[in-house]
Amino acid sequence: MATAQQVPDILSEEFAGNPYPAYRLMRESAPLIWHEATNSYLISRYEDVERAFKDKASAFTTENYHWQIEPVHGKTILQLSGREHAVRRALVAPAFRGSDLEEKFLPVIERNSRRLIDAFRHTGSVDLVDGFATRFPVDVIAEMLGLDRADHARFHGWYTTVIAFLGNLSGDPEVTAAGERTRIEFAEYMIPIIQARRDSLGDDLLSTLCAAEVDGVRMSDEDIKAFCSLLLAAGGETTDKAIASIFANLLLHPDQLAAVREDRSLIDRAFAETLRYTPPVHMIMRQTAEEVTLSGGTIPAGATVTCLIGAANRDGDRFAEPDTFNIFREDLTTTTAFSAAADHLAFALGRHFCVGALLAKAEVRVGVGQLLDAMPGLRLADGFDPVEQGVFTRGPRSLPVEFTPVAG
C-alpha cells in the first residue's frame, strides 16, 4: 500500500483550497491511505467507493455513525440494518416520492421559491447563496413538517452546527461541544411539537410520520425527532450547496447556461453533472465488519473508511474527461441519476441511498427554473470568480450575480 507522501493532507490549507489535484494523485498512486489524524483509511477510486456503498455482503457497515452522527441527531435510520432498517425506511420513504411529493409538497416547493425570488427579482442583483440557496431548502422542509418559518434562523443555526460537527476532521473540542448542545436544543424544541401533533394530526409531513405504521411498527417521538434533525441538516446543506454549484458551473460555461435556459428539461442534466463534478458532500464514512481487499490494498476489520466521493466522481476509469463540466456527457445517465442506480456517487448507493434524492431533484428543478425566469441576462458580478470552500461539504460561500430586473 503506497503512502504517497506527495499527496497533500486532507486537513491542509492546500487541500481545502483545491482538493482535485490531490484526488488525482490519490487515485493514481495512493488509492488506499492510512490517515492518522482521522484514524481512518482513505479510498479514492470509483470502483472502491462504489463497492463500499453497494456492498451486499455487509463487509461495509454504518457502525461508524454511532460516534459520527448519533451525538448530534440521535439514532437514525442510517445506523440500522436488515429488517429494522427496511421497516424504518418504509415508514418515511413514501413522503419523498410519488403522489405525496407531487401533490402535497410540490406546491410547498414552488411557493417558497417564488417568495424568496420576489424579494430580489426587481433589484437586478443578488447573492444567490445568501439570498436564495441557504434559505430555500430549510424553508421548504420547515413548511413540509408544519413548523413555523419564523424559526428559520434557529433551523439554519442548528443544521450548520451539525454539519460543522460532521466535518470536524481535526477534532476541535469546541465544534464537538456545540454539536452535542444542538441535539439537546433541537429535542427541547421538537419533542413537544411532535407530542402535540400526535393529538391533532394535520396534512403535513410531521403528521404523516406520527401516523405511519408498517408491520405493526410505528415511530417513537425520539425516532421522529432524529429523522427531522437529519432531514434539516442533510436536506438543507446538500440542496443549498447543489443550487449554488449548479449556477456557478453554468455561469462558468455560458453555452451550457444558454442551453438550459432554452430547454428547461436540461435542468436535471445540469443537476446530475453538478453532483458528479462538484458534489455537495465530498466524503462519507463506512466501517468494515471484516477484512476487505480493495484495489489499493487491504483494510482490517473494524476500521473506519473515508470514502472520497469528490475523488471517485472524477475517476478517469469511469468518466471520460472527468475534470470537464459537461451536461451533455454520455456516461452519466440522467434517468437514473436520482436513484440507487445512479452513475455518480453523490447520494451514496445501495440500501443507504439518500431517501431525499427525489425531494432534492424537485427543489432544484423548481428553484433553478424559477430563478432563470426571474433573471434574464444572468451573469456573474463584475470581477467575481466563484470559489468552492469546505472539505467535508463543499460549495460556493458566495455567488453575487447581476441580471435584468423583472417586475413581480
PDB file of N, CA, C and O in Angstrom, residues 181-231:
ATOM      1  N   ARG A 181     -24.590  20.120  21.956  1.00  0.00           N
ATOM      2  CA  ARG A 181     -25.622  21.013  22.512  1.00  0.00           C
ATOM      3  C   ARG A 181     -26.812  21.126  21.572  1.00  0.00           C
ATOM      4  O   ARG A 181     -27.963  21.226  22.017  1.00  0.00           O
ATOM      5  N   THR A 182     -26.530  21.092  20.277  1.00  0.00           N
ATOM      6  CA  THR A 182     -27.596  21.190  19.287  1.00  0.00           C
ATOM      7  C   THR A 182     -28.590  20.047  19.425  1.00  0.00           C
ATOM      8  O   THR A 182     -29.805  20.252  19.290  1.00  0.00           O
ATOM      9  N   ARG A 183     -28.104  18.838  19.698  1.00  0.00           N
ATOM     10  CA  ARG A 183     -29.009  17.701  19.875  1.00  0.00           C
ATOM     11  C   ARG A 183     -29.997  17.975  21.015  1.00  0.00           C
ATOM     12  O   ARG A 183     -31.190  17.706  20.891  1.00  0.00           O
ATOM     13  N   ILE A 184     -29.500  18.540  22.106  1.00  0.00           N
ATOM     14  CA  ILE A 184     -30.356  18.833  23.258  1.00  0.00           C
ATOM     15  C   ILE A 184     -31.348  19.936  22.915  1.00  0.00           C
ATOM     16  O   ILE A 184     -32.555  19.825  23.187  1.00  0.00           O
ATOM     17  N   GLU A 185     -30.872  21.000  22.295  1.00  0.00           N
ATOM     18  CA  GLU A 185     -31.732  22.133  21.953  1.00  0.00           C
ATOM     19  C   GLU A 185     -32.816  21.722  20.961  1.00  0.00           C
ATOM     20  O   GLU A 185     -33.981  22.128  21.098  1.00  0.00           O
ATOM     21  N   PHE A 186     -32.433  20.926  19.964  1.00  0.00           N
ATOM     22  CA  PHE A 186     -33.415  20.516  18.955  1.00  0.00           C
ATOM     23  C   PHE A 186     -34.468  19.606  19.574  1.00  0.00           C
ATOM     24  O   PHE A 186     -35.658  19.699  19.249  1.00  0.00           O
ATOM     25  N   ALA A 187     -34.061  18.726  20.478  1.00  0.00           N
ATOM     26  CA  ALA A 187     -35.016  17.844  21.161  1.00  0.00           C
ATOM     27  C   ALA A 187     -35.999  18.665  21.998  1.00  0.00           C
ATOM     28  O   ALA A 187     -37.209  18.393  21.997  1.00  0.00           O
ATOM     29  N   GLU A 188     -35.490  19.671  22.704  1.00  0.00           N
ATOM     30  CA  GLU A 188     -36.362  20.514  23.525  1.00  0.00           C
ATOM     31  C   GLU A 188     -37.367  21.272  22.663  1.00  0.00           C
ATOM     32  O   GLU A 188     -38.487  21.554  23.097  1.00  0.00           O
ATOM     33  N   TYR A 189     -36.975  21.584  21.449  1.00  0.00           N
ATOM     34  CA  TYR A 189     -37.870  22.272  20.518  1.00  0.00           C
ATOM     35  C   TYR A 189     -38.880  21.310  19.882  1.00  0.00           C
ATOM     36  O   TYR A 189     -40.079  21.589  19.823  1.00  0.00           O
ATOM     37  N   MET A 190     -38.397  20.154  19.409  1.00  0.00           N
ATOM     38  CA  MET A 190     -39.215  19.272  18.582  1.00  0.00           C
ATOM     39  C   MET A 190     -40.132  18.341  19.360  1.00  0.00           C
ATOM     40  O   MET A 190     -41.266  18.080  18.923  1.00  0.00           O
ATOM     41  N   ILE A 191     -39.682  17.780  20.463  1.00  0.00           N
ATOM     42  CA  ILE A 191     -40.486  16.758  21.144  1.00  0.00           C
ATOM     43  C   ILE A 191     -41.864  17.294  21.534  1.00  0.00           C
ATOM     44  O   ILE A 191     -42.886  16.615  21.285  1.00  0.00           O
ATOM     45  N   PRO A 192     -41.988  18.481  22.136  1.00  0.00           N
ATOM     46  CA  PRO A 192     -43.336  18.980  22.439  1.00  0.00           C
ATOM     47  C   PRO A 192     -44.198  19.166  21.189  1.00  0.00           C
ATOM     48  O   PRO A 192     -45.413  18.923  21.228  1.00  0.00           O
ATOM     49  N   ILE A 193     -43.576  19.583  20.078  1.00  0.00           N
ATOM     50  CA  ILE A 193     -44.335  19.746  18.835  1.00  0.00           C
ATOM     51  C   ILE A 193     -44.823  18.394  18.336  1.00  0.00           C
ATOM     52  O   ILE A 193     -45.972  18.241  17.901  1.00  0.00           O
ATOM     53  N   ILE A 194     -43.973  17.386  18.398  1.00  0.00           N
ATOM     54  CA  ILE A 194     -44.353  16.034  17.962  1.00  0.00           C
ATOM     55  C   ILE A 194     -45.505  15.516  18.811  1.00  0.00           C
ATOM     56  O   ILE A 194     -46.492  14.955  18.289  1.00  0.00           O
ATOM     57  N   GLN A 195     -45.421  15.689  20.114  1.00  0.00           N
ATOM     58  CA  GLN A 195     -46.471  15.194  21.011  1.00  0.00           C
ATOM     59  C   GLN A 195     -47.795  15.903  20.751  1.00  0.00           C
ATOM     60  O   GLN A 195     -48.862  15.278  20.748  1.00  0.00           O
ATOM     61  N   ALA A 196     -47.734  17.202  20.505  1.00  0.00           N
ATOM     62  CA  ALA A 196     -48.956  17.945  20.190  1.00  0.00           C
ATOM     63  C   ALA A 196     -49.531  17.517  18.848  1.00  0.00           C
ATOM     64  O   ALA A 196     -50.758  17.415  18.686  1.00  0.00           O
ATOM     65  N   ARG A 197     -48.673  17.252  17.875  1.00  0.00           N
ATOM     66  CA  ARG A 197     -49.132  16.839  16.556  1.00  0.00           C
ATOM     67  C   ARG A 197     -49.802  15.464  16.608  1.00  0.00           C
ATOM     68  O   ARG A 197     -50.743  15.202  15.861  1.00  0.00           O
ATOM     69  N   ARG A 198     -49.335  14.584  17.473  1.00  0.00           N
ATOM     70  CA  ARG A 198     -49.983  13.272  17.621  1.00  0.00           C
ATOM     71  C   ARG A 198     -51.440  13.427  18.063  1.00  0.00           C
ATOM     72  O   ARG A 198     -52.313  12.645  17.671  1.00  0.00           O
ATOM     73  N   ASP A 199     -51.693  14.457  18.855  1.00  0.00           N
ATOM     74  CA  ASP A 199     -53.046  14.676  19.361  1.00  0.00           C
ATOM     75  C   ASP A 199     -53.929  15.412  18.358  1.00  0.00           C
ATOM     76  O   ASP A 199     -55.153  15.436  18.512  1.00  0.00           O
ATOM     77  N   SER A 200     -53.308  16.017  17.359  1.00  0.00           N
ATOM     78  CA  SER A 200     -54.070  16.777  16.377  1.00  0.00           C
ATOM     79  C   SER A 200     -53.369  16.680  15.027  1.00  0.00           C
ATOM     80  O   SER A 200     -52.661  17.598  14.598  1.00  0.00           O
ATOM     81  N   LEU A 201     -53.572  15.547  14.356  1.00  0.00           N
ATOM     82  CA  LEU A 201     -52.895  15.292  13.087  1.00  0.00           C
ATOM     83  C   LEU A 201     -53.385  16.243  12.007  1.00  0.00           C
ATOM     84  O   LEU A 201     -54.568  16.587  11.944  1.00  0.00           O
ATOM     85  N   GLY A 202     -52.476  16.659  11.153  1.00  0.00           N
ATOM     86  CA  GLY A 202     -52.823  17.514  10.037  1.00  0.00           C
ATOM     87  C   GLY A 202     -52.429  16.870   8.726  1.00  0.00           C
ATOM     88  O   GLY A 202     -52.333  15.635   8.624  1.00  0.00           O
ATOM     89  N   ASP A 203     -52.145  17.708   7.715  1.00  0.00           N
ATOM     90  CA  ASP A 203     -51.796  17.209   6.384  1.00  0.00           C
ATOM     91  C   ASP A 203     -50.318  17.394   6.097  1.00  0.00           C
ATOM     92  O   ASP A 203     -49.901  17.338   4.947  1.00  0.00           O
ATOM     93  N   ASP A 204     -49.516  17.613   7.137  1.00  0.00           N
ATOM     94  CA  ASP A 204     -48.102  17.880   6.966  1.00  0.00           C
ATOM     95  C   ASP A 204     -47.278  16.606   7.138  1.00  0.00           C
ATOM     96  O   ASP A 204     -47.783  15.550   7.552  1.00  0.00           O
ATOM     97  N   LEU A 205     -45.997  16.720   6.832  1.00  0.00           N
ATOM     98  CA  LEU A 205     -45.096  15.567   6.905  1.00  0.00           C
ATOM     99  C   LEU A 205     -44.941  15.058   8.334  1.00  0.00           C
ATOM    100  O   LEU A 205     -44.868  13.847   8.561  1.00  0.00           O
ATOM    101  N   LEU A 206     -44.898  15.954   9.296  1.00  0.00           N
ATOM    102  CA  LEU A 206     -44.757  15.525  10.691  1.00  0.00           C
ATOM    103  C   LEU A 206     -45.954  14.668  11.108  1.00  0.00           C
ATOM    104  O   LEU A 206     -45.783  13.642  11.780  1.00  0.00           O
ATOM    105  N   SER A 207     -47.147  15.048  10.697  1.00  0.00           N
ATOM    106  CA  SER A 207     -48.333  14.240  10.988  1.00  0.00           C
ATOM    107  C   SER A 207     -48.248  12.883  10.313  1.00  0.00           C
ATOM    108  O   SER A 207     -48.621  11.853  10.893  1.00  0.00           O
ATOM    109  N   THR A 208     -47.751  12.878   9.080  1.00  0.00           N
ATOM    110  CA  THR A 208     -47.578  11.609   8.353  1.00  0.00           C
ATOM    111  C   THR A 208     -46.641  10.682   9.099  1.00  0.00           C
ATOM    112  O   THR A 208     -46.901   9.479   9.237  1.00  0.00           O
ATOM    113  N   LEU A 209     -45.536  11.229   9.608  1.00  0.00           N
ATOM    114  CA  LEU A 209     -44.577  10.422  10.356  1.00  0.00           C
ATOM    115  C   LEU A 209     -45.183   9.931  11.669  1.00  0.00           C
ATOM    116  O   LEU A 209     -44.931   8.792  12.091  1.00  0.00           O
ATOM    117  N   CYS A 210     -45.990  10.761  12.311  1.00  0.00           N
ATOM    118  CA  CYS A 210     -46.624  10.361  13.566  1.00  0.00           C
ATOM    119  C   CYS A 210     -47.610   9.209  13.352  1.00  0.00           C
ATOM    120  O   CYS A 210     -47.758   8.343  14.220  1.00  0.00           O
ATOM    121  N   ALA A 211     -48.287   9.208  12.209  1.00  0.00           N
ATOM    122  CA  ALA A 211     -49.322   8.205  11.951  1.00  0.00           C
ATOM    123  C   ALA A 211     -48.811   6.972  11.215  1.00  0.00           C
ATOM    124  O   ALA A 211     -49.504   5.948  11.161  1.00  0.00           O
ATOM    125  N   ALA A 212     -47.614   7.055  10.640  1.00  0.00           N
ATOM    126  CA  ALA A 212     -47.112   5.953   9.794  1.00  0.00           C
ATOM    127  C   ALA A 212     -46.970   4.663  10.584  1.00  0.00           C
ATOM    128  O   ALA A 212     -46.532   4.651  11.737  1.00  0.00           O
ATOM    129  N   GLU A 213     -47.336   3.559   9.934  1.00  0.00           N
ATOM    130  CA  GLU A 213     -47.210   2.241  10.566  1.00  0.00           C
ATOM    131  C   GLU A 213     -46.923   1.201   9.488  1.00  0.00           C
ATOM    132  O   GLU A 213     -47.575   1.176   8.444  1.00  0.00           O
ATOM    133  N   VAL A 214     -45.925   0.362   9.743  1.00  0.00           N
ATOM    134  CA  VAL A 214     -45.561  -0.724   8.835  1.00  0.00           C
ATOM    135  C   VAL A 214     -45.337  -1.978   9.665  1.00  0.00           C
ATOM    136  O   VAL A 214     -44.535  -1.970  10.610  1.00  0.00           O
ATOM    137  N   ASP A 215     -46.068  -3.035   9.352  1.00  0.00           N
ATOM    138  CA  ASP A 215     -45.939  -4.314  10.069  1.00  0.00           C
ATOM    139  C   ASP A 215     -46.082  -4.135  11.575  1.00  0.00           C
ATOM    140  O   ASP A 215     -45.369  -4.743  12.381  1.00  0.00           O
ATOM    141  N   GLY A 216     -46.998  -3.258  11.976  1.00  0.00           N
ATOM    142  CA  GLY A 216     -47.239  -3.035  13.389  1.00  0.00           C
ATOM    143  C   GLY A 216     -46.227  -2.143  14.080  1.00  0.00           C
ATOM    144  O   GLY A 216     -46.310  -1.923  15.289  1.00  0.00           O
ATOM    145  N   VAL A 217     -45.277  -1.607  13.316  1.00  0.00           N
ATOM    146  CA  VAL A 217     -44.230  -0.754  13.889  1.00  0.00           C
ATOM    147  C   VAL A 217     -44.561   0.708  13.614  1.00  0.00           C
ATOM    148  O   VAL A 217     -44.907   1.076  12.486  1.00  0.00           O
ATOM    149  N   ARG A 218     -44.471   1.546  14.655  1.00  0.00           N
ATOM    150  CA  ARG A 218     -44.649   2.977  14.500  1.00  0.00           C
ATOM    151  C   ARG A 218     -43.400   3.669  15.022  1.00  0.00           C
ATOM    152  O   ARG A 218     -42.642   3.111  15.806  1.00  0.00           O
ATOM    153  N   MET A 219     -43.198   4.889  14.596  1.00  0.00           N
ATOM    154  CA  MET A 219     -42.027   5.645  15.020  1.00  0.00           C
ATOM    155  C   MET A 219     -42.283   6.288  16.385  1.00  0.00           C
ATOM    156  O   MET A 219     -43.354   6.851  16.626  1.00  0.00           O
ATOM    157  N   SER A 220     -41.295   6.212  17.269  1.00  0.00           N
ATOM    158  CA  SER A 220     -41.393   6.862  18.567  1.00  0.00           C
ATOM    159  C   SER A 220     -41.136   8.356  18.406  1.00  0.00           C
ATOM    160  O   SER A 220     -40.688   8.829  17.347  1.00  0.00           O
ATOM    161  N   ASP A 221     -41.407   9.117  19.479  1.00  0.00           N
ATOM    162  CA  ASP A 221     -41.106  10.551  19.432  1.00  0.00           C
ATOM    163  C   ASP A 221     -39.626  10.780  19.134  1.00  0.00           C
ATOM    164  O   ASP A 221     -39.259  11.669  18.355  1.00  0.00           O
ATOM    165  N   GLU A 222     -38.761   9.966  19.748  1.00  0.00           N
ATOM    166  CA  GLU A 222     -37.321  10.099  19.534  1.00  0.00           C
ATOM    167  C   GLU A 222     -36.946   9.752  18.098  1.00  0.00           C
ATOM    168  O   GLU A 222     -36.112  10.433  17.490  1.00  0.00           O
ATOM    169  N   ASP A 223     -37.580   8.713  17.520  1.00  0.00           N
ATOM    170  CA  ASP A 223     -37.328   8.354  16.117  1.00  0.00           C
ATOM    171  C   ASP A 223     -37.658   9.522  15.194  1.00  0.00           C
ATOM    172  O   ASP A 223     -36.890   9.851  14.284  1.00  0.00           O
ATOM    173  N   ILE A 224     -38.816  10.136  15.426  1.00  0.00           N
ATOM    174  CA  ILE A 224     -39.266  11.229  14.565  1.00  0.00           C
ATOM    175  C   ILE A 224     -38.364  12.441  14.729  1.00  0.00           C
ATOM    176  O   ILE A 224     -37.974  13.084  13.748  1.00  0.00           O
ATOM    177  N   LYS A 225     -38.026  12.738  15.973  1.00  0.00           N
ATOM    178  CA  LYS A 225     -37.126  13.880  16.217  1.00  0.00           C
ATOM    179  C   LYS A 225     -35.798  13.684  15.512  1.00  0.00           C
ATOM    180  O   LYS A 225     -35.279  14.609  14.858  1.00  0.00           O
ATOM    181  N   ALA A 226     -35.218  12.486  15.625  1.00  0.00           N
ATOM    182  CA  ALA A 226     -33.925  12.208  14.989  1.00  0.00           C
ATOM    183  C   ALA A 226     -34.030  12.322  13.476  1.00  0.00           C
ATOM    184  O   ALA A 226     -33.132  12.857  12.816  1.00  0.00           O
ATOM    185  N   PHE A 227     -35.138  11.838  12.902  1.00  0.00           N
ATOM    186  CA  PHE A 227     -35.304  11.920  11.453  1.00  0.00           C
ATOM    187  C   PHE A 227     -35.448  13.375  11.014  1.00  0.00           C
ATOM    188  O   PHE A 227     -34.867  13.780   9.999  1.00  0.00           O
ATOM    189  N   CYS A 228     -36.205  14.175  11.761  1.00  0.00           N
ATOM    190  CA  CYS A 228     -36.366  15.595  11.414  1.00  0.00           C
ATOM    191  C   CYS A 228     -35.036  16.331  11.497  1.00  0.00           C
ATOM    192  O   CYS A 228     -34.733  17.192  10.660  1.00  0.00           O
ATOM    193  N   SER A 229     -34.233  16.001  12.502  1.00  0.00           N
ATOM    194  CA  SER A 229     -32.911  16.605  12.640  1.00  0.00           C
ATOM    195  C   SER A 229     -32.035  16.257  11.444  1.00  0.00           C
ATOM    196  O   SER A 229     -31.378  17.116  10.851  1.00  0.00           O
ATOM    197  N   LEU A 230     -32.057  14.979  11.056  1.00  0.00           N
ATOM    198  CA  LEU A 230     -31.288  14.521   9.900  1.00  0.00           C
ATOM    199  C   LEU A 230     -31.781  15.197   8.623  1.00  0.00           C
ATOM    200  O   LEU A 230     -30.981  15.632   7.781  1.00  0.00           O
ATOM    201  N   LEU A 231     -33.100  15.314   8.484  1.00  0.00           N
ATOM    202  CA  LEU A 231     -33.684  15.913   7.284  1.00  0.00           C
ATOM    203  C   LEU A 231     -33.282  17.376   7.142  1.00  0.00           C
ATOM    204  O   LEU A 231     -32.904  17.828   6.049  1.00  0.00           O
TER     205      LEU A 231
END
